[in-house]
XYZ file of C-alpha atoms in Angstrom:
387
model
C 190.017 187.031 203.770
C 192.106 185.903 201.101
C 195.722 186.501 201.904
C 197.017 184.624 199.093
C 200.161 186.759 197.632
C 199.185 188.184 194.111
C 202.515 188.264 192.836
C 204.870 185.334 192.605
C 207.462 185.165 195.662
C 210.128 182.884 194.530
C 212.669 183.466 191.633
C 214.614 181.069 189.469
C 217.146 181.960 186.768
C 216.189 183.855 183.297
C 213.437 185.606 184.876
C 211.353 182.599 185.970
C 209.161 183.134 188.964
C 207.184 180.658 190.896
C 205.570 179.661 194.067
C 203.116 177.078 195.695
C 200.519 179.461 196.807
C 197.271 177.315 196.232
C 198.795 175.296 193.700
C 201.939 175.447 191.785
C 202.338 178.776 190.149
C 204.914 179.545 187.406
C 205.611 182.931 185.447
C 207.636 182.498 182.200
C 208.921 185.512 180.287
C 207.964 186.231 176.948
C 210.535 185.602 174.186
C 211.544 182.325 174.567
C 210.538 178.504 173.502
C 209.423 177.109 176.966
C 208.704 173.519 177.904
C 207.342 173.091 181.263
C 206.587 169.878 183.495
C 204.924 169.472 186.522
C 205.519 166.350 188.438
C 204.033 164.581 191.519
C 207.494 163.813 193.098
C 206.069 161.053 195.316
C 204.710 159.124 192.484
C 206.860 160.256 189.799
C 203.948 161.192 187.448
C 203.674 164.131 185.181
C 200.293 165.782 185.976
C 200.829 168.782 183.551
C 202.924 169.336 180.543
C 203.122 172.155 178.172
C 204.992 174.091 175.663
C 204.417 177.802 175.393
C 206.216 181.021 174.461
C 205.867 182.700 177.975
C 203.049 183.259 180.307
C 201.562 182.262 183.653
C 200.888 178.607 184.674
C 198.736 177.568 187.660
C 198.059 173.933 188.352
C 194.446 172.398 188.674
C 195.515 170.723 191.869
C 195.350 172.895 194.759
C 195.890 170.541 197.745
C 199.155 169.515 199.058
C 201.310 167.632 196.738
C 205.400 167.437 196.499
C 205.307 169.239 193.420
C 208.400 168.826 191.070
C 209.122 171.619 188.481
C 211.185 170.982 185.434
C 211.603 173.745 182.849
C 213.366 173.809 179.434
C 214.200 177.160 177.468
C 215.014 176.644 173.990
C 215.228 172.797 174.599
C 217.748 173.171 177.315
C 216.984 172.079 180.757
C 217.551 175.172 182.985
C 215.306 174.785 186.111
C 214.230 172.075 188.488
C 212.854 172.755 191.924
C 211.218 169.932 194.440
C 208.775 171.632 196.947
C 210.330 171.760 200.539
C 208.541 173.573 203.156
C 211.264 173.097 205.686
C 211.765 176.690 207.280
C 209.804 178.277 204.625
C 206.785 180.592 205.517
C 203.815 178.495 204.740
C 200.144 179.673 205.079
C 196.934 177.526 205.622
C 193.642 179.200 205.138
C 190.674 177.878 206.971
C 188.712 181.138 208.439
C 185.832 180.558 206.139
C 184.992 177.167 208.093
C 182.597 177.131 211.194
C 183.200 176.493 214.768
C 183.247 172.767 214.334
C 185.315 172.965 210.907
C 187.892 174.914 212.747
C 187.993 172.375 215.514
C 188.107 169.221 213.518
C 191.013 170.761 211.504
C 193.506 172.327 213.828
C 194.986 169.401 215.180
C 195.666 168.185 211.413
C 197.344 171.556 210.806
C 199.854 170.873 213.697
C 200.702 167.580 212.356
C 201.489 169.202 208.981
C 203.603 171.824 210.930
C 205.471 169.234 212.691
C 206.018 166.914 209.560
C 207.395 169.645 207.353
C 209.066 171.991 209.945
C 207.863 175.176 208.221
C 206.964 178.386 209.496
C 203.377 177.979 209.822
C 200.756 180.824 209.458
C 197.090 179.903 209.975
C 194.233 182.152 209.127
C 191.505 181.531 211.659
C 188.129 183.058 212.780
C 188.898 185.699 215.304
C 186.850 184.147 218.169
C 188.952 181.074 217.870
C 192.365 182.544 218.105
C 192.203 182.834 221.823
C 191.241 179.168 222.312
C 193.906 177.784 219.905
C 196.935 180.014 220.993
C 197.902 178.242 224.189
C 197.575 174.886 222.890
C 199.310 175.655 219.467
C 202.112 177.821 220.406
C 204.275 177.212 217.411
C 201.554 178.156 214.937
C 201.368 181.743 214.101
C 197.655 182.642 214.189
C 196.254 185.503 211.946
C 192.841 187.085 212.059
C 190.922 189.284 209.592
C 191.983 192.491 211.512
C 195.645 191.997 211.126
C 197.988 192.938 208.148
C 199.698 190.261 206.524
C 202.270 190.972 204.141
C 204.349 187.668 204.324
C 205.830 186.388 201.314
C 204.523 182.799 201.587
C 206.462 179.905 199.847
C 203.109 177.853 199.653
C 199.312 178.365 200.734
C 196.654 175.606 201.460
C 193.053 176.331 201.681
C 191.406 173.987 204.273
C 187.487 174.002 203.788
C 184.666 172.051 202.975
C 184.647 172.029 199.067
C 181.273 171.199 197.574
C 180.650 169.870 194.190
C 184.453 169.542 193.866
C 183.700 166.734 191.124
C 187.393 166.827 189.606
C 188.967 166.663 193.208
C 191.054 169.838 192.595
C 190.929 170.946 196.235
C 191.149 167.522 198.201
C 192.300 164.038 197.422
C 188.956 162.788 198.515
C 185.486 164.162 198.405
C 184.458 165.756 201.532
C 181.432 163.363 201.648
C 183.524 160.416 201.609
C 186.242 161.444 203.931
C 184.014 162.805 206.737
C 184.885 166.215 208.393
C 187.111 164.578 210.989
C 189.870 163.826 208.494
C 189.154 166.000 205.351
C 191.653 168.179 206.502
C 194.334 165.566 206.633
C 193.540 164.555 202.894
C 194.088 168.095 201.885
C 197.332 168.455 203.451
C 198.813 165.207 202.683
C 198.820 163.442 206.110
C 197.488 159.962 207.008
C 193.618 160.323 207.175
C 193.372 159.701 211.101
C 191.667 161.394 213.699
C 193.848 163.916 215.457
C 192.139 165.017 218.848
C 192.014 168.645 219.415
C 192.339 169.461 223.289
C 192.158 173.104 224.431
C 194.244 174.864 227.070
C 191.433 175.981 229.592
C 193.468 177.526 232.309
C 190.587 179.230 234.152
C 188.859 176.094 235.690
C 186.357 176.716 238.294
C 185.643 174.281 241.096
C 183.026 171.728 240.542
C 179.500 172.613 241.323
C 177.451 171.165 244.164
C 174.896 169.436 241.841
C 176.189 167.878 238.740
C 174.971 169.479 235.395
C 174.792 168.297 231.655
C 174.870 170.759 229.178
C 172.938 170.111 225.905
C 172.714 172.276 222.421
C 169.710 171.650 220.358
C 169.877 174.208 217.320
C 171.493 173.773 214.073
C 172.261 175.775 211.044
C 169.816 173.717 209.044
C 166.637 171.797 209.451
C 168.263 168.322 208.852
C 170.732 168.833 211.884
C 168.205 169.009 214.387
C 166.563 166.330 216.425
C 163.208 166.400 214.819
C 161.240 163.948 217.305
C 158.935 165.850 218.669
C 159.182 164.097 222.105
C 163.035 163.951 222.191
C 164.555 166.611 224.061
C 161.435 166.856 226.542
C 161.947 163.026 227.376
C 165.455 163.199 227.531
C 165.435 166.484 230.165
C 162.780 164.528 232.087
C 165.394 161.863 232.774
C 168.221 163.589 233.603
C 166.312 165.490 236.184
C 165.204 162.272 237.564
C 168.770 161.348 237.764
C 169.621 164.724 239.793
C 171.321 166.588 236.694
C 170.909 170.083 235.987
C 170.246 170.508 232.571
C 171.744 173.915 230.946
C 171.112 174.711 227.510
C 173.905 176.427 225.847
C 173.009 177.341 222.134
C 173.735 180.548 220.841
C 170.063 181.382 220.093
C 167.021 180.283 222.275
C 164.763 180.433 219.271
C 165.247 180.065 215.589
C 162.602 180.531 212.947
C 162.796 179.776 209.328
C 159.566 179.594 207.255
C 157.371 176.599 208.701
C 159.873 175.818 211.402
C 160.399 177.251 214.824
C 162.823 175.809 217.065
C 162.829 176.785 220.903
C 164.938 176.053 223.726
C 163.326 172.832 225.264
C 160.928 173.137 228.045
C 162.867 172.254 231.630
C 166.374 173.437 230.435
C 168.051 176.106 232.095
C 168.566 178.967 229.723
C 172.320 180.072 229.336
C 171.795 180.833 225.546
C 173.727 183.817 223.818
C 176.374 185.073 222.028
C 178.952 184.191 224.929
C 182.909 184.005 224.270
C 183.754 180.629 223.232
C 186.138 180.338 226.152
C 183.670 181.085 228.699
C 181.732 178.150 227.108
C 184.445 175.900 226.996
C 185.057 176.535 230.502
C 181.402 175.656 231.481
C 181.730 172.531 229.595
C 184.840 171.326 231.166
C 182.915 170.883 234.374
C 179.581 169.358 233.029
C 179.211 165.743 233.606
C 178.859 165.201 229.860
C 177.496 167.230 226.622
C 174.413 166.201 224.776
C 174.360 167.664 221.375
C 174.106 167.655 217.360
C 176.543 167.397 214.542
C 177.199 170.948 215.195
C 179.908 173.114 216.514
C 179.258 172.983 220.145
C 179.411 169.109 219.900
C 183.133 169.763 218.430
C 183.794 172.401 221.229
C 182.555 169.850 224.105
C 184.723 167.086 222.415
C 187.828 169.542 222.473
C 186.928 170.371 226.143
C 187.584 166.825 226.970
C 184.014 165.498 228.115
C 182.045 162.751 226.997
C 179.659 163.738 224.159
C 176.603 162.182 223.186
C 175.867 162.981 219.617
C 172.607 162.678 217.951
C 172.668 162.560 214.068
C 171.038 161.133 211.451
C 171.784 163.051 208.467
C 175.754 162.486 208.734
C 177.235 159.096 208.785
C 179.442 158.013 212.200
C 182.527 158.685 210.271
C 181.907 162.164 209.614
C 182.395 163.191 213.144
C 185.122 162.365 216.088
C 184.551 158.985 217.631
C 182.181 158.761 220.512
C 180.825 155.459 221.941
C 177.602 157.394 222.435
C 177.107 158.134 218.726
C 173.351 157.900 218.212
C 171.913 157.066 214.540
C 168.929 154.862 213.554
C 170.162 152.806 210.290
C 166.365 151.485 210.121
C 165.302 154.829 208.376
C 166.776 156.813 205.783
C 170.286 158.070 207.101
C 173.565 159.417 206.106
C 172.973 161.722 203.157
C 175.183 164.274 203.950
C 178.101 161.529 203.473
C 176.510 159.970 200.230
C 178.563 161.261 197.000
C 175.008 160.658 195.198
C 173.531 163.408 197.194
C 174.688 167.018 196.116
C 174.231 169.522 199.370
C 172.600 172.787 198.730
C 173.788 175.012 201.241
C 170.974 177.621 200.381
C 168.294 175.349 201.118
C 167.552 175.397 204.821
C 165.070 172.419 204.323
C 167.188 170.080 202.322
C 166.408 166.824 202.562
C 167.551 165.060 199.245
C 165.907 161.741 199.263
C 162.362 162.758 200.576
C 161.764 166.316 200.513
C 158.099 167.336 200.849
C 157.050 163.692 201.448
C 155.827 161.890 204.739
C 159.428 160.715 205.162
C 161.018 163.990 205.168
C 163.743 164.012 207.821
C 163.151 160.742 209.312
C 166.626 160.241 209.645
C 166.125 162.188 213.160
C 162.319 161.661 213.730
C 163.276 158.189 213.656
C 165.606 158.511 216.755
C 163.491 157.778 219.650
C 163.782 159.302 223.192
C 164.466 155.630 224.469
C 167.276 155.208 222.381
C 168.982 158.362 223.316
C 168.127 157.681 226.850
C 169.605 154.300 226.832
C 172.930 155.489 225.769
C 172.810 158.339 228.241
C 172.288 155.590 230.903
C 175.201 153.543 229.876
C 177.378 156.819 229.965
C 176.064 157.362 233.667
C 176.766 153.826 234.638
C 180.285 153.918 233.304
C 181.062 157.188 234.956
C 179.751 155.728 238.376
C 182.017 152.810 238.102
C 185.008 155.178 237.492
C 184.417 157.224 240.628
C-alpha cells in the first residue's frame, strides 16, 4: 500500500509548494525565472541546483537528510526552509518487508520518533500491528485495511533495496549494512543494534518438561541448513538432554523443483499459519530456539529467549548479535552480504558463486551437526549455571 500523498502538503510564498514525502519535492508556478538549491544542512553541501521557468523538482535521495531548500524568484531570494520534523505528521512505510524485517526495523523507527519528536505513523503488515502496538504505544500503526488521509510533512520508505547502485534509497548498500542496522542508515540514525522486545502479557506457566522450539524452513534454498544429517542429529541430542523439540514453521513441507524440505523426524509438529502472538507466547517459555536466518529467529529474539542461528549465506553482521551464531568460514560463505554478489529474488536456487557445481550451497552443507551441537551444549551449560 503506497500512502504517499499525491499532492504537495506544504505551502510557501508565490504559489510555491513543497514537502519531504519520499525525498524533497518542490512545485514552482510557471511564468517566472526560478533558481533552486537543495542542500544537505548537516554537511552544508549543495546536492541539487537548477534554474527553471516552473515545474516539479523531486530529489534523487529518498532516505533521511536534513534538507535545506533555497529558492530565488527572478534572482531574488524569496524562500528558505530547513526540514524540521518536530510535531509534524511523519510517515514510515515498511509493510513490504517480511516478518524478520519488521522486527529488525521497528526499534529504529521508535528511536527516530524519539529523536525528532514527530507525530509518527508507521505502515506495517496487519499481522504485526498487534505485536507492536503495546510495546510502542506512541507510534500510530496503519495497516492496509485502514484509510489514510493525513497530509504528511515527510515520508520515508524502510525496505531492503536491491541493486540501489546510486545509493538513492539508503546511505549504505544493504549488503554492507546488514539487516539489523539497515533501517538506521535509511532513517539517519547511528548504526547500532536496537533490540526489539515484545509486550507479551498472556504468559502461560512453564511446562513440566522443558522444550526447545525449532524452525527449519526458509523462503529460498540458501536459507536452509542443507546438511543432510543436521536436524536429525540435533534433535537426537536434544532428546538425550530431556528436551521436547517443537517445530513451529508455518509449513510442514515445502517443494520447489528438485528440493523438498519436510519437518525433521522426531520433532513435534506445531506447524501451521498460527497468529504471530501465539507463536511468540510459545517461544517465551522455551528454553531456547534453533533456527535459520529467517523471520522466526527474529521473533524468538524479540521474545527474549536465547537463539541458536544457523546461517552460512549471511554474514554475522546481517542479524542481531547472539553468542550462538553458527557459520563455517572454512567454506564459501556470506554471499548475501557481499556487494560483488547481486541477489536474484526470483531464483529459489540462488547461489552466486557455485550454482550448479559440486560446491553449490556448501555454506550450509559445510556446517556440521557436531558444530551446532557443541554450541547448543555450551548454551545448556550456561543455563544450568544460572539456575
